[in-house]
Amino acid sequence: LAEARALLHVGREADAADAAERALAMLDRAPPLARYRPLALDRAALASLAAARFERALALYDAELPLLAAAPGLGAERNSVVVRLARAAAALGAGRARPALDDLDEVDRGLRDPSVVGALRWPNASPQEVLRSYEAIASGLRANANRALGRPGEVQRALEARRSAFLARLAERDRDEDVRAVTLVEARLAENAAGQRDFGAAGAWLGR
């Protein structure tokens, strides 16, 4: 697993996925290592997702979620939100937009729970900054899922939520990366409006 993590950091996603699969195979050969299965499944799923092996990532996340649900405590709830967000990305990559939206509904419920949000910690980031980041990721995935389903109205709502999250981050820390993020979302909103032949709205978003 450490090898897989290192390979991910240097951009060798396929090799990382292969290394993580070797870790999973070790568990099958050594029952005393069974307590590491949730960790191994999570790392292997992440590596498969990074390597664009979406069906495999989806299967691994499917195996991980019941183990998380069976684990007591707040950590399991926090992990479930993170895993469902990643599983939504895997489902989208595999062309399964509706299951992705189901996962994102669960993510949204978790992000409305203050106790779960309090457990979503990142180094050198405020709780609000972490929350905004998760909201932005989730709304971006929701926009992509609804676009795949041909629902431009839902795409617009998701993109506007993503824009709001980035604007809040921009107000908190005033970084160029957030300016770029807002700009890209507004460009997507313009594209979505133009696709509905609402050229006035498209022009307004481009103007912003």
Short mmCIF file of C-alpha atoms in Angstrom, two decimals:
data_model
loop_
_atom_site.label_atom_id
_atom_site.label_comp_id
_atom_site.label_asym_id
_atom_site.label_seq_id
_atom_site.Cartn_x
_atom_site.Cartn_y
_atom_site.Cartn_z
CA LEU A 1 0.00 0.00 0.00
CA ALA A 2 2.87 2.38 0.72
CA GLU A 3 4.30 1.56 -2.69
CA ALA A 4 0.93 2.27 -4.31
CA ARG A 5 0.71 5.63 -2.54
CA ALA A 6 4.21 6.59 -3.65
CA LEU A 7 3.48 5.61 -7.24
CA LEU A 8 0.36 7.77 -7.21
CA HIS A 9 2.40 10.74 -6.05
CA VAL A 10 4.75 10.43 -9.02
CA GLY A 11 1.96 10.05 -11.56
CA ARG A 12 2.26 6.31 -12.22
CA GLU A 13 -1.42 5.55 -11.70
CA ALA A 14 -1.56 2.17 -13.46
CA ASP A 15 1.45 0.89 -11.51
CA ALA A 16 -0.13 2.18 -8.30
CA ALA A 17 -3.33 0.27 -9.05
CA ASP A 18 -1.33 -2.90 -9.70
CA ALA A 19 0.56 -2.51 -6.40
CA ALA A 20 -2.69 -2.01 -4.48
CA GLU A 21 -4.14 -5.12 -6.09
CA ARG A 22 -1.13 -7.06 -4.80
CA ALA A 23 -1.95 -5.83 -1.30
CA LEU A 24 -5.51 -7.11 -1.66
CA ALA A 25 -4.20 -10.48 -2.81
CA MET A 26 -2.04 -10.68 0.34
CA LEU A 27 -5.17 -10.34 2.49
CA ASP A 28 -6.75 -13.33 0.80
CA ARG A 29 -3.67 -15.43 1.54
CA ALA A 30 -3.24 -14.29 5.15
CA PRO A 31 -6.46 -14.25 7.25
CA PRO A 32 -4.75 -12.51 10.22
CA LEU A 33 -4.46 -9.40 8.01
CA ALA A 34 -8.24 -9.20 7.59
CA ARG A 35 -8.53 -6.08 9.76
CA TYR A 36 -6.65 -4.15 7.08
CA ARG A 37 -9.24 -4.95 4.39
CA PRO A 38 -11.11 -1.59 4.56
CA LEU A 39 -7.83 0.30 4.18
CA ALA A 40 -6.62 -1.93 1.35
CA LEU A 41 -9.94 -1.69 -0.47
CA ASP A 42 -9.94 2.10 -0.14
CA ARG A 43 -6.39 2.53 -1.44
CA ALA A 44 -6.97 0.07 -4.28
CA ALA A 45 -10.20 1.82 -5.27
CA LEU A 46 -8.51 5.23 -5.25
CA ALA A 47 -5.64 3.95 -7.38
CA SER A 48 -8.04 2.32 -9.85
CA LEU A 49 -10.01 5.55 -10.05
CA ALA A 50 -6.84 7.53 -10.75
CA ALA A 51 -5.86 4.97 -13.41
CA ALA A 52 -9.28 5.37 -15.09
CA ARG A 53 -10.18 1.76 -14.26
CA PHE A 54 -13.66 2.91 -13.36
CA GLU A 55 -15.49 -0.42 -13.24
CA ARG A 56 -12.83 -1.87 -10.95
CA ALA A 57 -12.89 1.20 -8.71
CA LEU A 58 -16.67 0.94 -8.48
CA ALA A 59 -16.49 -2.73 -7.49
CA LEU A 60 -13.90 -1.99 -4.81
CA TYR A 61 -15.93 0.86 -3.34
CA ASP A 62 -18.98 -1.43 -3.36
CA ALA A 63 -17.00 -3.90 -1.27
CA GLU A 64 -15.73 -1.20 1.09
CA LEU A 65 -18.99 0.54 1.97
CA PRO A 66 -20.59 -2.36 3.91
CA LEU A 67 -17.42 -2.66 5.99
CA LEU A 68 -17.62 1.05 6.83
CA ALA A 69 -21.30 0.77 7.70
CA ALA A 70 -20.52 -2.06 10.11
CA ALA A 71 -17.85 -0.01 11.91
CA PRO A 72 -19.14 2.08 14.84
CA GLY A 73 -18.30 5.69 15.57
CA LEU A 74 -18.02 9.04 13.85
CA GLY A 75 -15.02 7.98 11.80
CA ALA A 76 -17.19 5.57 9.86
CA GLU A 77 -19.66 8.36 9.01
CA ARG A 78 -16.85 10.64 7.86
CA ASN A 79 -15.32 7.87 5.79
CA SER A 80 -18.67 7.04 4.24
CA VAL A 81 -19.02 10.60 2.93
CA VAL A 82 -15.52 10.55 1.44
CA VAL A 83 -15.99 7.09 -0.10
CA ARG A 84 -19.39 7.90 -1.57
CA LEU A 85 -17.94 11.01 -3.18
CA ALA A 86 -15.21 8.92 -4.77
CA ARG A 87 -17.68 6.21 -5.76
CA ALA A 88 -19.80 8.84 -7.50
CA ALA A 89 -16.74 9.80 -9.55
CA ALA A 90 -16.10 6.14 -10.39
CA ALA A 91 -19.74 5.64 -11.37
CA LEU A 92 -19.60 8.64 -13.68
CA GLY A 93 -16.42 7.35 -15.27
CA ALA A 94 -18.17 4.02 -15.84
CA GLY A 95 -21.11 5.77 -17.51
CA ARG A 96 -23.53 5.25 -14.63
CA ALA A 97 -24.96 8.67 -13.90
CA ARG A 98 -27.99 7.65 -11.82
CA PRO A 99 -26.03 5.67 -9.21
CA ALA A 100 -23.63 8.62 -9.03
CA LEU A 101 -26.53 10.92 -8.15
CA ASP A 102 -27.65 8.49 -5.42
CA ASP A 103 -24.20 8.65 -3.87
CA LEU A 104 -24.15 12.43 -4.12
CA ASP A 105 -27.48 12.63 -2.29
CA GLU A 106 -25.83 10.75 0.58
CA VAL A 107 -22.82 13.07 0.42
CA ASP A 108 -25.08 16.12 0.62
CA ARG A 109 -26.82 14.70 3.69
CA GLY A 110 -23.46 14.14 5.35
CA LEU A 111 -22.27 17.65 4.56
CA ARG A 112 -25.36 19.03 6.31
CA ASP A 113 -24.45 17.19 9.52
CA PRO A 114 -22.21 19.42 11.70
CA SER A 115 -20.73 16.43 13.52
CA VAL A 116 -19.66 14.78 10.27
CA VAL A 117 -18.33 18.05 8.85
CA GLY A 118 -16.27 18.50 12.02
CA ALA A 119 -14.51 15.21 11.25
CA LEU A 120 -13.57 16.26 7.70
CA ARG A 121 -10.20 17.76 8.53
CA TRP A 122 -7.36 18.73 6.19
CA PRO A 123 -3.93 20.02 7.26
CA ASN A 124 -3.63 23.82 7.29
CA ALA A 125 -7.28 24.35 6.29
CA SER A 126 -10.19 25.78 8.26
CA PRO A 127 -13.35 23.65 8.70
CA GLN A 128 -15.26 26.05 6.44
CA GLU A 129 -12.60 25.82 3.73
CA VAL A 130 -12.78 22.02 3.83
CA LEU A 131 -16.58 22.11 3.67
CA ARG A 132 -16.54 24.48 0.67
CA SER A 133 -14.09 22.20 -1.10
CA TYR A 134 -16.27 19.12 -0.61
CA GLU A 135 -19.34 21.07 -1.70
CA ALA A 136 -17.56 22.22 -4.84
CA ILE A 137 -16.45 18.69 -5.74
CA ALA A 138 -19.91 17.24 -5.11
CA SER A 139 -21.73 19.91 -7.12
CA GLY A 140 -19.29 19.49 -10.01
CA LEU A 141 -19.95 15.74 -10.10
CA ARG A 142 -23.69 16.41 -9.85
CA ALA A 143 -23.50 18.75 -12.85
CA ASN A 144 -21.67 16.11 -14.89
CA ALA A 145 -24.17 13.40 -13.93
CA ASN A 146 -27.15 15.54 -14.88
CA ARG A 147 -25.49 16.53 -18.13
CA ALA A 148 -25.08 12.84 -18.97
CA LEU A 149 -28.81 12.39 -18.29
CA GLY A 150 -29.76 15.36 -20.50
CA ARG A 151 -31.13 17.54 -17.68
CA PRO A 152 -29.82 21.07 -18.36
CA GLY A 153 -31.94 22.68 -15.64
CA GLU A 154 -30.35 20.44 -13.01
CA VAL A 155 -26.94 21.08 -14.55
CA GLN A 156 -27.47 24.80 -14.06
CA ARG A 157 -28.51 24.40 -10.42
CA ALA A 158 -25.50 22.22 -9.67
CA LEU A 159 -23.10 24.62 -11.39
CA GLU A 160 -24.56 27.60 -9.54
CA ALA A 161 -24.01 25.72 -6.26
CA ARG A 162 -20.43 25.00 -7.33
CA ARG A 163 -19.93 28.66 -8.17
CA SER A 164 -21.26 29.68 -4.75
CA ALA A 165 -18.82 27.34 -3.03
CA PHE A 166 -15.89 28.77 -5.00
CA LEU A 167 -17.01 32.36 -4.35
CA ALA A 168 -17.15 31.60 -0.62
CA ARG A 169 -13.63 30.15 -0.76
CA LEU A 170 -12.45 33.18 -2.71
CA ALA A 171 -13.86 35.51 -0.06
CA GLU A 172 -12.12 33.53 2.68
CA ARG A 173 -8.63 33.26 1.19
CA ASP A 174 -8.41 35.39 -2.00
CA ARG A 175 -6.32 33.00 -4.11
CA ASP A 176 -5.82 33.00 -7.86
CA GLU A 177 -6.81 29.33 -8.10
CA ASP A 178 -10.28 30.23 -6.81
CA VAL A 179 -10.60 33.05 -9.36
CA ARG A 180 -9.80 30.53 -12.08
CA ALA A 181 -12.30 28.06 -10.63
CA VAL A 182 -15.10 30.66 -10.60
CA THR A 183 -14.24 31.66 -14.17
CA LEU A 184 -14.40 28.07 -15.41
CA VAL A 185 -17.76 27.48 -13.71
CA GLU A 186 -19.19 30.63 -15.27
CA ALA A 187 -17.94 29.48 -18.67
CA ARG A 188 -19.74 26.17 -18.14
CA LEU A 189 -22.90 28.02 -17.10
CA ALA A 190 -22.67 30.03 -20.31
CA GLU A 191 -22.21 26.86 -22.35
CA ASN A 192 -25.18 25.20 -20.64
CA ALA A 193 -27.40 28.24 -21.27
CA ALA A 194 -26.35 28.41 -24.91
CA GLY A 195 -27.22 24.73 -25.26
CA GLN A 196 -30.77 25.65 -24.23
CA ARG A 197 -30.68 28.57 -26.71
CA ASP A 198 -30.95 31.03 -23.80
CA PHE A 199 -28.41 33.37 -25.35
CA GLY A 200 -29.21 36.23 -23.00
CA ALA A 201 -28.22 34.13 -19.98
CA ALA A 202 -25.18 32.81 -21.86
CA GLY A 203 -24.05 36.36 -22.56
CA ALA A 204 -24.62 37.38 -18.95
CA TRP A 205 -22.45 34.53 -17.66
CA LEU A 206 -19.73 35.33 -20.17
CA GLY A 207 -19.89 38.96 -19.10
CA ARG A 208 -19.29 37.95 -15.50
#
